[in-house]
PDB file of C-alpha atoms and ligand atoms in Angstrom:
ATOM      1  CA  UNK X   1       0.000   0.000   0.000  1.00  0.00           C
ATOM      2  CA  UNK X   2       1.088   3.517  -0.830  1.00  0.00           C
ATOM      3  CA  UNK X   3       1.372   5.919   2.058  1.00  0.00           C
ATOM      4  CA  UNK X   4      -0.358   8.847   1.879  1.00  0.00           C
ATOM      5  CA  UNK X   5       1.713  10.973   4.196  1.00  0.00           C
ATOM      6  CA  UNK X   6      -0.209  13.931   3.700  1.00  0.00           C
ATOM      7  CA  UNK X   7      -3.577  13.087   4.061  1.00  0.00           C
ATOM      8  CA  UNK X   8      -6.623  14.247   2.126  1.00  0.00           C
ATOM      9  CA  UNK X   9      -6.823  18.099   0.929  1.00  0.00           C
ATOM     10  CA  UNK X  10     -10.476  19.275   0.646  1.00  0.00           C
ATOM     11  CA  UNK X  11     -10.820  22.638  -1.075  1.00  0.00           C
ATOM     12  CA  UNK X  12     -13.725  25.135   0.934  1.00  0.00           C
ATOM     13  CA  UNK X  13     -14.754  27.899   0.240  1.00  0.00           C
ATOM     14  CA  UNK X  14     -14.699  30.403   3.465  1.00  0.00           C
ATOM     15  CA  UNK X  15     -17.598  33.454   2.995  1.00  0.00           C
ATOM     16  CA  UNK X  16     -18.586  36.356   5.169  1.00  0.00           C
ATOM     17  CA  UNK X  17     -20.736  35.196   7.844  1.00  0.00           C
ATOM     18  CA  UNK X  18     -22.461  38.979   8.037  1.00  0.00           C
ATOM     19  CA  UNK X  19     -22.959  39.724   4.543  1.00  0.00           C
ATOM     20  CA  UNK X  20     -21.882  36.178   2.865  1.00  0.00           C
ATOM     21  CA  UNK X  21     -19.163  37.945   0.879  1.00  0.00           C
ATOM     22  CA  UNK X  22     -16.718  34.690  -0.691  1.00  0.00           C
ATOM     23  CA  UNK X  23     -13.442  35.313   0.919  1.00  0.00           C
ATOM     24  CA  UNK X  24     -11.225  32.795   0.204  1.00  0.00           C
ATOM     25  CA  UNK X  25     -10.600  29.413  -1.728  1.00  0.00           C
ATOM     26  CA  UNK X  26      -8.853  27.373   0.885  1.00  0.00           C
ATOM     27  CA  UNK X  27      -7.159  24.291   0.862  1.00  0.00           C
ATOM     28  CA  UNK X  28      -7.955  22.459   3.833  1.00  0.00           C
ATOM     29  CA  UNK X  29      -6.162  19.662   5.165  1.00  0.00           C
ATOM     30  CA  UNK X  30      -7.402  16.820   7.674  1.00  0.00           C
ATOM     31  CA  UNK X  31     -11.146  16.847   9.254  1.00  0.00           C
ATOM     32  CA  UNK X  32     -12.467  19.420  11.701  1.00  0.00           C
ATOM     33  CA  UNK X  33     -13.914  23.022  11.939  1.00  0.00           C
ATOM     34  CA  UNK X  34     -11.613  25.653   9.628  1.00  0.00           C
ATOM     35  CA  UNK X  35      -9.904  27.802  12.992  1.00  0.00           C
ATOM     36  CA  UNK X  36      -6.770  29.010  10.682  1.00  0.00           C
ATOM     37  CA  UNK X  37      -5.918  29.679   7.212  1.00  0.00           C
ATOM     38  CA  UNK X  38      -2.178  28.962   6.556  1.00  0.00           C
ATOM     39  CA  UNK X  39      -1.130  31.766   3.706  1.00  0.00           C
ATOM     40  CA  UNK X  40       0.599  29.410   1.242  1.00  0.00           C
ATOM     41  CA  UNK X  41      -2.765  27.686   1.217  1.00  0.00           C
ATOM     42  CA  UNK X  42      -5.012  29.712   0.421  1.00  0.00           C
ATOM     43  CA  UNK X  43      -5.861  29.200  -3.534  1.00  0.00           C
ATOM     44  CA  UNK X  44      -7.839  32.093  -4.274  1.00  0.00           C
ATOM     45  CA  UNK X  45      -8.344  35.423  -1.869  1.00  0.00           C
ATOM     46  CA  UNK X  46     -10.962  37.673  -2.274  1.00  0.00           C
ATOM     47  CA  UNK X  47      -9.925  39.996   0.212  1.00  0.00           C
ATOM     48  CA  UNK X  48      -8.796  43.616  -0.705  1.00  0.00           C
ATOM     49  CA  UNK X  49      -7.733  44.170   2.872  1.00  0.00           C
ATOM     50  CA  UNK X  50      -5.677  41.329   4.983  1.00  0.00           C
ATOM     51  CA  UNK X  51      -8.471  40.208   7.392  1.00  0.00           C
ATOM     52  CA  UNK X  52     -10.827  42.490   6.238  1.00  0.00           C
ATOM     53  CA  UNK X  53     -14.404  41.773   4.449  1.00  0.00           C
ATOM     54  CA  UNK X  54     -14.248  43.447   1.122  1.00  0.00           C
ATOM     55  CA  UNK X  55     -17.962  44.191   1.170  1.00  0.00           C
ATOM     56  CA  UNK X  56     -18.693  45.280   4.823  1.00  0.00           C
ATOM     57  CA  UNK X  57     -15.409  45.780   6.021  1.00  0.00           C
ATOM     58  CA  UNK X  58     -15.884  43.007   8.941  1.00  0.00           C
ATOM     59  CA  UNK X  59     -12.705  41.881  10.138  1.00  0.00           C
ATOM     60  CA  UNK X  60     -13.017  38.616   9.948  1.00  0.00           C
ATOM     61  CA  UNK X  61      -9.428  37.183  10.902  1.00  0.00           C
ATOM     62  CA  UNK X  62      -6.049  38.404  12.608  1.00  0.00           C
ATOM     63  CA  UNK X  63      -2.902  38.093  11.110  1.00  0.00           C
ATOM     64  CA  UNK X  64      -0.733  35.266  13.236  1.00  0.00           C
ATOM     65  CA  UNK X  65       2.852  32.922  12.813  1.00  0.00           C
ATOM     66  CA  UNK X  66       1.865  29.491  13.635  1.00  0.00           C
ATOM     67  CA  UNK X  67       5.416  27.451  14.029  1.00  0.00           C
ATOM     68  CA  UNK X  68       6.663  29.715  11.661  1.00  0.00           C
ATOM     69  CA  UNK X  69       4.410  29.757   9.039  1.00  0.00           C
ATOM     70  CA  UNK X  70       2.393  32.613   8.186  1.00  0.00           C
ATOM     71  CA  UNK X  71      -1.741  32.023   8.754  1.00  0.00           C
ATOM     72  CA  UNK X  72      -5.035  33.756   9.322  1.00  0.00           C
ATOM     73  CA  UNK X  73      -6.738  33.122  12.223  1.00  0.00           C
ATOM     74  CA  UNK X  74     -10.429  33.006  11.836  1.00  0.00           C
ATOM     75  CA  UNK X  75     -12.307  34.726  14.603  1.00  0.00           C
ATOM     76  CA  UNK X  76     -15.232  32.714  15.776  1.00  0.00           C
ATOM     77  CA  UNK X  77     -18.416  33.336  14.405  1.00  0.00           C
ATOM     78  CA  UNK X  78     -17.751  35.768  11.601  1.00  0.00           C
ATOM     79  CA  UNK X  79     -16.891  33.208   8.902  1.00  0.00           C
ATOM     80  CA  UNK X  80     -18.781  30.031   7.887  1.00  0.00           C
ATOM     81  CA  UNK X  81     -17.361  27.392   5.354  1.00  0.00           C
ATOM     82  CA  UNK X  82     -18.831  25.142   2.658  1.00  0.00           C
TER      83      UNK X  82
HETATM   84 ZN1  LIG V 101     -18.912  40.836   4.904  1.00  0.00          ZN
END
């Protein structure tokens, strides 16, 4: 059997929770509820503004280093994914 050390990438879509605004195309890896977007991953971005909802200018994210790597961290509650 092959190993498939990097497990299964899902692309999302992550949208505006207040004004459902599409904010980015994200390639997600593993299972579980979207709580950071890793830069590099991130296929397509909407966003004029880092962090910032284009339409109603939400902020949606902060700006963060997780182990090095630069991410988004999704606030709770202002995004939703599908
Ligand atoms: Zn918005």
């Amino acid at each position: 059997m092959k190993p498939n050390k990097k497990g299964p990438v899902t692309t999302v879509n992550v949208y505006c929770q207040q004004c459902k605004t599409q904010l980015f195309r994200y390639r997600k890896g593993g299972k579980g509820a979207l709580v950071k977007c890793f830069k590099e991953r991130i296929s397509e971005n909407f966003t004029l503004e880092p962090c910032v909802c284009p339409t109603c200018q939400m902020t949606f994210a902060r700006e963060a280093l997780i182990r090095g790597t630069p991410a988004y961290k999704l606030i709770g509650g202002k995004v939703f994914v599908r």
